[in-house]
Short mmCIF file of C-alpha atoms and ligand atoms in Angstrom, two decimals:
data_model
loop_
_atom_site.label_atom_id
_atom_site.label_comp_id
_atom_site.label_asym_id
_atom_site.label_seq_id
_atom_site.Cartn_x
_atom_site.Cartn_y
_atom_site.Cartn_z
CA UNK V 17 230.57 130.00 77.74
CA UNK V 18 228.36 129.45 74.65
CA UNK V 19 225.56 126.78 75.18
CA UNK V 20 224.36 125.01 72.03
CA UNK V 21 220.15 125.51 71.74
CA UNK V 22 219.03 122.04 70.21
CA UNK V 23 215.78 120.71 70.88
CA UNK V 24 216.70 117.05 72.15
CA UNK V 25 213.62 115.59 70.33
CA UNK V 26 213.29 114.05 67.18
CA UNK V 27 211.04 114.68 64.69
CA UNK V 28 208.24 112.68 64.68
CA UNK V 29 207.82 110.75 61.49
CA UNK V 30 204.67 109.51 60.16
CA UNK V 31 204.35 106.83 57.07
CA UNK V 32 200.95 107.00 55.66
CA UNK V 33 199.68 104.42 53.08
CA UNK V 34 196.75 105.40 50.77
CA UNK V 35 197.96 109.43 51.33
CA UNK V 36 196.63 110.60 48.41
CA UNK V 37 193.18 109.06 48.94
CA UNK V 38 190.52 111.43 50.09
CA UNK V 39 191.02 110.16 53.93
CA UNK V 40 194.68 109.62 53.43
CA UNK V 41 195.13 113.37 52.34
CA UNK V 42 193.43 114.97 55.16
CA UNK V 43 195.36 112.69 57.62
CA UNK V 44 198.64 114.21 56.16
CA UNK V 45 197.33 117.57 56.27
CA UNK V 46 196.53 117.06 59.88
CA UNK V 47 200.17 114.84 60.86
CA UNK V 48 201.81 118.35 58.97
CA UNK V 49 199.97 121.09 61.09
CA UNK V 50 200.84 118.95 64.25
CA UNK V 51 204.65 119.05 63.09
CA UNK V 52 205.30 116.05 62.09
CA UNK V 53 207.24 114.70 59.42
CA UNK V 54 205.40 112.52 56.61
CA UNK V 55 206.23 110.18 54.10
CA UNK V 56 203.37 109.40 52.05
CA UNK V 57 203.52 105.93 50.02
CA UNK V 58 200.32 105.89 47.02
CA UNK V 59 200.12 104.37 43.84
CA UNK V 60 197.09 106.66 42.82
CA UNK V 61 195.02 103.96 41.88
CA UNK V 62 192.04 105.24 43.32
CA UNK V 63 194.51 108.48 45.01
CA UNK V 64 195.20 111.36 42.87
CA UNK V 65 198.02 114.15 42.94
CA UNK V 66 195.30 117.06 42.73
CA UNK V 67 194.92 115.90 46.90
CA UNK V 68 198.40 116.66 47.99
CA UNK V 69 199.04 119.05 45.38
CA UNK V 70 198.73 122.03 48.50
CA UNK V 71 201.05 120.91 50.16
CA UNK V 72 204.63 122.78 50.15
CA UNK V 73 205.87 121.31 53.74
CA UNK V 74 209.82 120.64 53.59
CA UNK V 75 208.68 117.51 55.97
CA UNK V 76 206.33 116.13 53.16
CA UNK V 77 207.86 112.97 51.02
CA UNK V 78 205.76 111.18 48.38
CA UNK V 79 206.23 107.93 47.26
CA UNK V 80 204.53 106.75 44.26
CA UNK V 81 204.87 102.95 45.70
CA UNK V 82 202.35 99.93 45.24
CA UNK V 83 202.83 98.39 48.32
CA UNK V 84 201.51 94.91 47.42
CA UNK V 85 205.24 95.04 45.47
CA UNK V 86 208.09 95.43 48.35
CA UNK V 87 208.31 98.28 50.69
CA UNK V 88 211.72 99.82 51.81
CA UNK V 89 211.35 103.26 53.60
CA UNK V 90 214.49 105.45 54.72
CA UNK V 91 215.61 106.37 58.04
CA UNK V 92 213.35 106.44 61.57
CA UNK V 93 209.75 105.93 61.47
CA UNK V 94 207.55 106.14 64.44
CA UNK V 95 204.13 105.53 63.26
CA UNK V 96 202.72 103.50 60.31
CA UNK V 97 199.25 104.88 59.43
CA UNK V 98 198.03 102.25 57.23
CA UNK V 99 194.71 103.43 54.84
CA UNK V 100 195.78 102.04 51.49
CA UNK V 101 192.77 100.11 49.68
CA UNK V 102 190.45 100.70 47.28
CA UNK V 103 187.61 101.54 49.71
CA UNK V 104 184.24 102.50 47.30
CA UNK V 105 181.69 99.98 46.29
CA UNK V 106 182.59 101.02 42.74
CA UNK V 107 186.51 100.63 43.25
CA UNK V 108 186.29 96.89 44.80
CA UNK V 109 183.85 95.72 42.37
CA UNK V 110 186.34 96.86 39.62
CA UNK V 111 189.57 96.25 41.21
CA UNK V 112 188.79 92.42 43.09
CA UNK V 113 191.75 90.65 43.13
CA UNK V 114 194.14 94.16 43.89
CA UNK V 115 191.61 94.58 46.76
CA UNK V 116 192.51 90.82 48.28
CA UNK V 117 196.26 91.31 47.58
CA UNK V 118 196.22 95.13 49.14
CA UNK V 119 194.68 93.24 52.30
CA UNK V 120 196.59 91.13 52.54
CA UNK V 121 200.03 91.60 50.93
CA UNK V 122 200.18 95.21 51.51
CA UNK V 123 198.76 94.82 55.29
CA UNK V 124 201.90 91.78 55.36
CA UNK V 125 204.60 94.03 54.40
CA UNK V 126 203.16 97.66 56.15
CA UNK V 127 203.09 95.40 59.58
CA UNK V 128 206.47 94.71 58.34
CA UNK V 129 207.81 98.05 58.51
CA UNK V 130 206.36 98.40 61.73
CA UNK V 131 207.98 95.67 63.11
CA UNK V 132 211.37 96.70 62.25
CA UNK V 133 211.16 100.42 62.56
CA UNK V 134 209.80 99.48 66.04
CA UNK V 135 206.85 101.88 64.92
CA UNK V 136 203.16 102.00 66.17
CA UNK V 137 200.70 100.67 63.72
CA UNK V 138 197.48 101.63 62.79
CA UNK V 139 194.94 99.74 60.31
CA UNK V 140 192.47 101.15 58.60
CA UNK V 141 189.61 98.86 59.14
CA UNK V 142 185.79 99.42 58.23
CA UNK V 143 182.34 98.60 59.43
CA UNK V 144 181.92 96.36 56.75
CA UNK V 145 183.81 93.66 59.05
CA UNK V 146 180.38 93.32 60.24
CA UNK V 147 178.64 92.70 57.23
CA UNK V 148 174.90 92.94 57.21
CA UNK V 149 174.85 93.42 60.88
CA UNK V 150 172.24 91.28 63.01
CA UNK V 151 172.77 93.97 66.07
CA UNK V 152 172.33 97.44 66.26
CA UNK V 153 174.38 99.80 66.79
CA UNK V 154 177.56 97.63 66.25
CA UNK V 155 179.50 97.22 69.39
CA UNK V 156 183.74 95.80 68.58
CA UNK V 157 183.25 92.95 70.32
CA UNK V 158 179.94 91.36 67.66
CA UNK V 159 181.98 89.26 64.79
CA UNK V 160 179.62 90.15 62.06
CA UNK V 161 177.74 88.59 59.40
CA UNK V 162 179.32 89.04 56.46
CA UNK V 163 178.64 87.21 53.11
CA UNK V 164 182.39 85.48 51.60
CA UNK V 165 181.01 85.52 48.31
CA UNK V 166 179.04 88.20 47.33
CA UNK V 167 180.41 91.21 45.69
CA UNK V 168 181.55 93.35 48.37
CA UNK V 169 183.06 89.96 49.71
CA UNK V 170 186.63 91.05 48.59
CA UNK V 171 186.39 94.26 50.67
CA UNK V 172 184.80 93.01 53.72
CA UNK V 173 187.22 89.72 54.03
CA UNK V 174 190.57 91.43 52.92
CA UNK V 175 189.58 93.93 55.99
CA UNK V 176 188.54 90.98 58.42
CA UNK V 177 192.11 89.00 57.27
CA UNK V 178 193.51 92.52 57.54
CA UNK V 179 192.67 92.84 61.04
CA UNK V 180 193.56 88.69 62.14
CA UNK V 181 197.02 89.31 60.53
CA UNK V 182 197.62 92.50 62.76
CA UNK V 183 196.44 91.00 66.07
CA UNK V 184 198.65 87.93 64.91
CA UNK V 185 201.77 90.49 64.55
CA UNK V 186 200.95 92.10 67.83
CA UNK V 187 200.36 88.64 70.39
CA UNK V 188 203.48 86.63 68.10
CA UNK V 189 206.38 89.48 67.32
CA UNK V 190 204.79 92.00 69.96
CA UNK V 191 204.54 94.62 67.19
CA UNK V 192 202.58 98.10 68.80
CA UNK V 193 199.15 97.75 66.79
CA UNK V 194 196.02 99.23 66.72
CA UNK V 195 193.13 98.94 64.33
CA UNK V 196 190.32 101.43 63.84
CA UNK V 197 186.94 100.35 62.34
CA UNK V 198 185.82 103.60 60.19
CA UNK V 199 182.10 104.19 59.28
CA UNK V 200 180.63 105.97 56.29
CA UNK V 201 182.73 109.27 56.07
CA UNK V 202 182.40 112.46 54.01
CA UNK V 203 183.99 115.76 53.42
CA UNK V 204 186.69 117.59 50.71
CA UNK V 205 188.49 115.10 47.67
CA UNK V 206 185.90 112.77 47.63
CA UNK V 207 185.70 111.68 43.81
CA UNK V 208 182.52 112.53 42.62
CA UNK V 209 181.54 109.30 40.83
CA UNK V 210 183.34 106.86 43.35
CA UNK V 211 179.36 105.54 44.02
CA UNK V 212 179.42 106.51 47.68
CA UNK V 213 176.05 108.30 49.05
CA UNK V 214 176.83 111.24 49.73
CA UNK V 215 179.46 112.27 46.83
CA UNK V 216 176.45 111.36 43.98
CA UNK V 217 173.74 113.47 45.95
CA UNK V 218 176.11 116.63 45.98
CA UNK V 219 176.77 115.90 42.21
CA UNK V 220 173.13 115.11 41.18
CA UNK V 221 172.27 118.18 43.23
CA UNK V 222 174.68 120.74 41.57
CA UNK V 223 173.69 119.50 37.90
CA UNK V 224 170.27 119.88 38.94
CA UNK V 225 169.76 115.65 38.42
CA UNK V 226 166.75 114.22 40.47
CA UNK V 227 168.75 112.49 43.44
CA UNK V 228 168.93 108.25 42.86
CA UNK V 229 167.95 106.73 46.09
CA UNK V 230 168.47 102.94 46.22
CA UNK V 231 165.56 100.66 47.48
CA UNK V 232 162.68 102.41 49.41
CA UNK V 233 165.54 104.43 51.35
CA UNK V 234 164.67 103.58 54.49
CA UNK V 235 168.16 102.00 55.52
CA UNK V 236 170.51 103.66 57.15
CA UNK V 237 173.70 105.01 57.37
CA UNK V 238 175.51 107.20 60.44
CA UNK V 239 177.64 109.74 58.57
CA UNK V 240 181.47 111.21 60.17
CA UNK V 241 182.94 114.28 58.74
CA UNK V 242 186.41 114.00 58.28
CA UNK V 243 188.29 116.49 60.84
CA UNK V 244 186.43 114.09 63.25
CA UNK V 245 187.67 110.64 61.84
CA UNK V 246 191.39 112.21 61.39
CA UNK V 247 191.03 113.48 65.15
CA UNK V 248 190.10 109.96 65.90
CA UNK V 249 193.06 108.20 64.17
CA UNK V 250 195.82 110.42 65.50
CA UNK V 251 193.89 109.82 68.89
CA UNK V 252 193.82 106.13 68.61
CA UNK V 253 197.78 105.97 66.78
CA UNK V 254 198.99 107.93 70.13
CA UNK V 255 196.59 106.05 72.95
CA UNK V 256 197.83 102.25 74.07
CA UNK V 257 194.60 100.87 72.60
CA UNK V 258 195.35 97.40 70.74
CA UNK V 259 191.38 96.42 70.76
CA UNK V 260 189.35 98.09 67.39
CA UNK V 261 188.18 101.15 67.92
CA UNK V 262 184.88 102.02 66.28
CA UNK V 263 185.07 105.84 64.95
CA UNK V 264 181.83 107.02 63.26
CA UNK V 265 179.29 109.45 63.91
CA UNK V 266 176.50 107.95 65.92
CA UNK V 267 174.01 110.09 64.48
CA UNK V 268 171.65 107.91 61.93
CA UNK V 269 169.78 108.70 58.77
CA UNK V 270 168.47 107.15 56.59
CA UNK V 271 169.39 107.66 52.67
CA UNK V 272 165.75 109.55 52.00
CA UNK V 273 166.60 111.62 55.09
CA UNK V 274 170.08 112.47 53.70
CA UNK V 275 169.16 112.79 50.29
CA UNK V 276 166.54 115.75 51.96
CA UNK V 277 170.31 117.22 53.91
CA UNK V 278 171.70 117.48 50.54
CA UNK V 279 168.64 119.28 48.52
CA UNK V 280 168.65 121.52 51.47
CA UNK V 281 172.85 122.26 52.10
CA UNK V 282 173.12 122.98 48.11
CA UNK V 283 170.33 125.05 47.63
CA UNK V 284 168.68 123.16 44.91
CA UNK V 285 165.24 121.87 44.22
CA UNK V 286 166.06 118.75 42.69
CA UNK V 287 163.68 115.86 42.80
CA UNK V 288 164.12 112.04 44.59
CA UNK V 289 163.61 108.84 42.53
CA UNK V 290 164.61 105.52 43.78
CA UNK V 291 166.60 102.37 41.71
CA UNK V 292 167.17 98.57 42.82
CA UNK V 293 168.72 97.96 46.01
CA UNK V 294 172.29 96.71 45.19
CA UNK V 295 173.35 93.27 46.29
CA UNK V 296 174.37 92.65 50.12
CA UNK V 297 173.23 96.76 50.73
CA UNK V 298 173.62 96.74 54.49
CA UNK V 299 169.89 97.62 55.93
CA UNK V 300 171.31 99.45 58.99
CA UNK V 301 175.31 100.91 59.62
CA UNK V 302 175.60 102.45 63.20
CA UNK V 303 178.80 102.61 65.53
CA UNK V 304 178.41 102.30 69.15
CA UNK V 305 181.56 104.57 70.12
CA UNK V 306 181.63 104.02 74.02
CA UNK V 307 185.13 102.11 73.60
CA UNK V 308 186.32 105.41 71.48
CA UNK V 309 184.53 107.72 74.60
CA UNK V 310 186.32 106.15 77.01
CA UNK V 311 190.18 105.00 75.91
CA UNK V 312 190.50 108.15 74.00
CA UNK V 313 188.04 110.81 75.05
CA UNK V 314 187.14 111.15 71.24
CA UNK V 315 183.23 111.97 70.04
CA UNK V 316 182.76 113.78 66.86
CA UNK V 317 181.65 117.51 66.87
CA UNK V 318 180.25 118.16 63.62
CA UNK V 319 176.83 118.24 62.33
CA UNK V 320 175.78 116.60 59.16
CA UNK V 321 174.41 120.09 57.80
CA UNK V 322 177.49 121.66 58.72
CA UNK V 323 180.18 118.45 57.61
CA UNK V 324 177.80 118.75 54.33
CA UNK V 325 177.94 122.96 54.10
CA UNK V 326 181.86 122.44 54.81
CA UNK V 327 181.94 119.99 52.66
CA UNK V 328 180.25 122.13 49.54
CA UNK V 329 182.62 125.16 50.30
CA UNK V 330 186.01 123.67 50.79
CA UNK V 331 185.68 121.28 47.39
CA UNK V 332 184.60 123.75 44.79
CA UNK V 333 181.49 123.29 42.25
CA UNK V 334 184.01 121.81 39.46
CA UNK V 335 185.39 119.38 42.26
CA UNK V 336 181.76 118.13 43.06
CA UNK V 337 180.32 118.12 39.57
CA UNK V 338 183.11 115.63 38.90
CA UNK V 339 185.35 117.79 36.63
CA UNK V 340 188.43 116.73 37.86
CA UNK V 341 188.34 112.96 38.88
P1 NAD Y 425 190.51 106.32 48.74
O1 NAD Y 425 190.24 105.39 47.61
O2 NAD Y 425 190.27 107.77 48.54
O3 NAD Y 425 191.98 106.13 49.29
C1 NAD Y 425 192.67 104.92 49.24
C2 NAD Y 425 194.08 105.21 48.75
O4 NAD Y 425 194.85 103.99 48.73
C3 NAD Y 425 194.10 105.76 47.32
O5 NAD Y 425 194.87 106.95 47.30
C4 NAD Y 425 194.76 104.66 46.50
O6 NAD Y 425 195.46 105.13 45.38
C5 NAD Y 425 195.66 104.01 47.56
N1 NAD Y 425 196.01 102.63 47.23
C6 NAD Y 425 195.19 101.61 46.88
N2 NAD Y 425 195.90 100.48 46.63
C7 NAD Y 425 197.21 100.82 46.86
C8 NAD Y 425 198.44 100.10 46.77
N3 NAD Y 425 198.46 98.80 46.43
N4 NAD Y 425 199.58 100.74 47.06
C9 NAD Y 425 199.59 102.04 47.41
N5 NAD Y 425 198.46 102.78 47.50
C10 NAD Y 425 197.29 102.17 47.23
O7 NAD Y 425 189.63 105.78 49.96
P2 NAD Y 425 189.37 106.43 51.39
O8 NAD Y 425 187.92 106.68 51.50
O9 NAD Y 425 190.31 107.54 51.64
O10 NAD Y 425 189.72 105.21 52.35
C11 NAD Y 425 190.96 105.14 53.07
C12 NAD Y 425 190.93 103.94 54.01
O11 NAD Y 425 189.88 104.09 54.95
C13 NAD Y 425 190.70 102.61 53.29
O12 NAD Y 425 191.50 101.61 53.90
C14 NAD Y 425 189.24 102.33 53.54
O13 NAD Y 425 188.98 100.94 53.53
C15 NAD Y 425 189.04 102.94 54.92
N6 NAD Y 425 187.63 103.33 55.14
C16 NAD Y 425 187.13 104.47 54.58
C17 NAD Y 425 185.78 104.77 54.79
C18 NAD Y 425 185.17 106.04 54.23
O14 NAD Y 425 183.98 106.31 54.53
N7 NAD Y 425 185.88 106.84 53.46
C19 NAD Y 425 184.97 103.93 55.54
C20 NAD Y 425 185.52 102.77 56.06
C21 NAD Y 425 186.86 102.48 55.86
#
């Protein structure tokens, strides 16, 4: 008698909002070398093609979708991984009003999907839910202090409605959620003028540009390279964990000491000057990751000289200079 091989389990398949983004893009990479199958919605505002352009997977879909507009996706889903939002100083400040409506509209009909795919949801929150923060290191369970209407307002409250509206789906329609609060992270397809720290060192430093530290650069910033974070999110997707999750390196600098990192990882001799400290600059950013330690066993592993060595090899002087954003 013949018996019929056929591996009883499905495919696992994996939406992933902002998947062309530079976090968004390594998460694929990641859901792909794990075997899943991916669909990733973008509408390259802030995204670009050059990101997923690797990828030859049979299991890889791309959508070029705005998902503040409506959101119909094909056939079984069994997580919703969502990271689309303009997510740089620079981006939020230009884009405002997309940044409210991604929040909120996007986060309204992603949660959506969710519910009726009967998927697990994931947000992609931020430590800027906690503002200018009055402890330190942040533990999930301080509510912030965040300013409604400064400039980085839009960010910061989109992320904090963001995060009401997915505990809301999860305690009213009992919709699987989780949401992860990311700090400052670095690595590959960052865009080198997106006005993030570390991104402008590398370029400065490359072109041989003195390196423009903001205020005295004493505050500081803990700084997660990538394969960590996407470890982290896959971690937290496939754990039980409905509660945020901090997931950021615990490690802190300050911006003079990382500006030093940089001279030193690239090899260069630029010098440091310093500009005006931008409105509502956070003074201090550091996770307290004891909830991530114990639900999901997850600490990061990297370095900042080795993220930032990593970081110089795998993107490519042209990449870093700015050349192709
Ligand atoms: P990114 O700008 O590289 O990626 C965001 C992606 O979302 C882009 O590809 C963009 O085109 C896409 N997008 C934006 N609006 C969209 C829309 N309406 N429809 C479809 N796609 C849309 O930023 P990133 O650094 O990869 O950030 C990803 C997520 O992680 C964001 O939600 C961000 O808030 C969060 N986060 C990132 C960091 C970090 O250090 N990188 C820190 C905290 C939080």
């Amino acid at each position: 008698m013949t018996v019929l091989q056929y591996d009883p389990r499905p495919m696992t398949t994996c939406v992933v909002t902002g998947g062309a983004g530079f976090v968004g893009s390594h998460l694929c990479d990641a859901l792909l070398e794990k075997g899943c199958r991916v669909i990733c919605i973008d509408n390259l505002d802030t995204g670009s093609l050059h990101n997923i352009e690797h990828i030859r997977s049979g299991e890889f879909e791309f959508m070029n979708l705005d998902i503040t507009e409506e959101v119909r996706v094909e056939g079984p889903v069994d997580f919703v991984y969502h990271l689309a939002s303009p997510a740089s100083p620079i981006d939020y400040a230009r884009l405002p009003l997309h940044t409210l409506k991604v929040g909120a509209q996007g986060t309204w009909h992603m949660l959506g999907v969710a519910k009726f795919k009967r998927a697990r949801f994931l947000l992609a929150s931020t430590s800027e839910v906690y503002g200018d923060p009055q402890v330190h290191p942040q533990k999930e369970d301080y509510w912030g202090y965040v300013n409604p209407i400064g400039p980085r307002g839009v960010y910061d409250e989109a992320k904090r409605y963001a995060e009401a509206l997915t505990m809301a789906y999860l305690r009213q329609q009992g919709v699987d959620t989780s949401i992860v609060r990311i700090f400052n992270t670095y690595g590959s397809r960052m865009r080198a003028h997106d006005g993030r720290a570390i991104p402008t060192f590398l370029r400065q430093a490359l072109l041989g540009q003195p390196l423009t530290v903001f205020g005295d650069g004493s505050q500081t910033r803990s700084f997660c390279f990538i394969d960590d974070l996407v470890s982290g999110l896959i971690g937290l997707a496939e754990s039980r964990e409905h509660l945020p999750v901090n997931i950021g390196n615990p490690d802190e600098y300050s911006l003079l000491e990382l500006a030093e990192a940089v001279i030193e990882a690239s090899g260069t001799d630029s010098e440091i000057i310093y500009e005006p400290l931008p409105t509502d600059d956070p003074r201090v950013r550091q996770p307290d990751i004891s909830r991530a330690r114990e639900t999901l066993g997850w600490e990061p592993a990297v370095t900042l000289e080795d993220g930032l060595k990593k970081t110089i090899e795998e993107s490519g002087r042209n990449r870093l200079v700015g050349e192709l954003d």
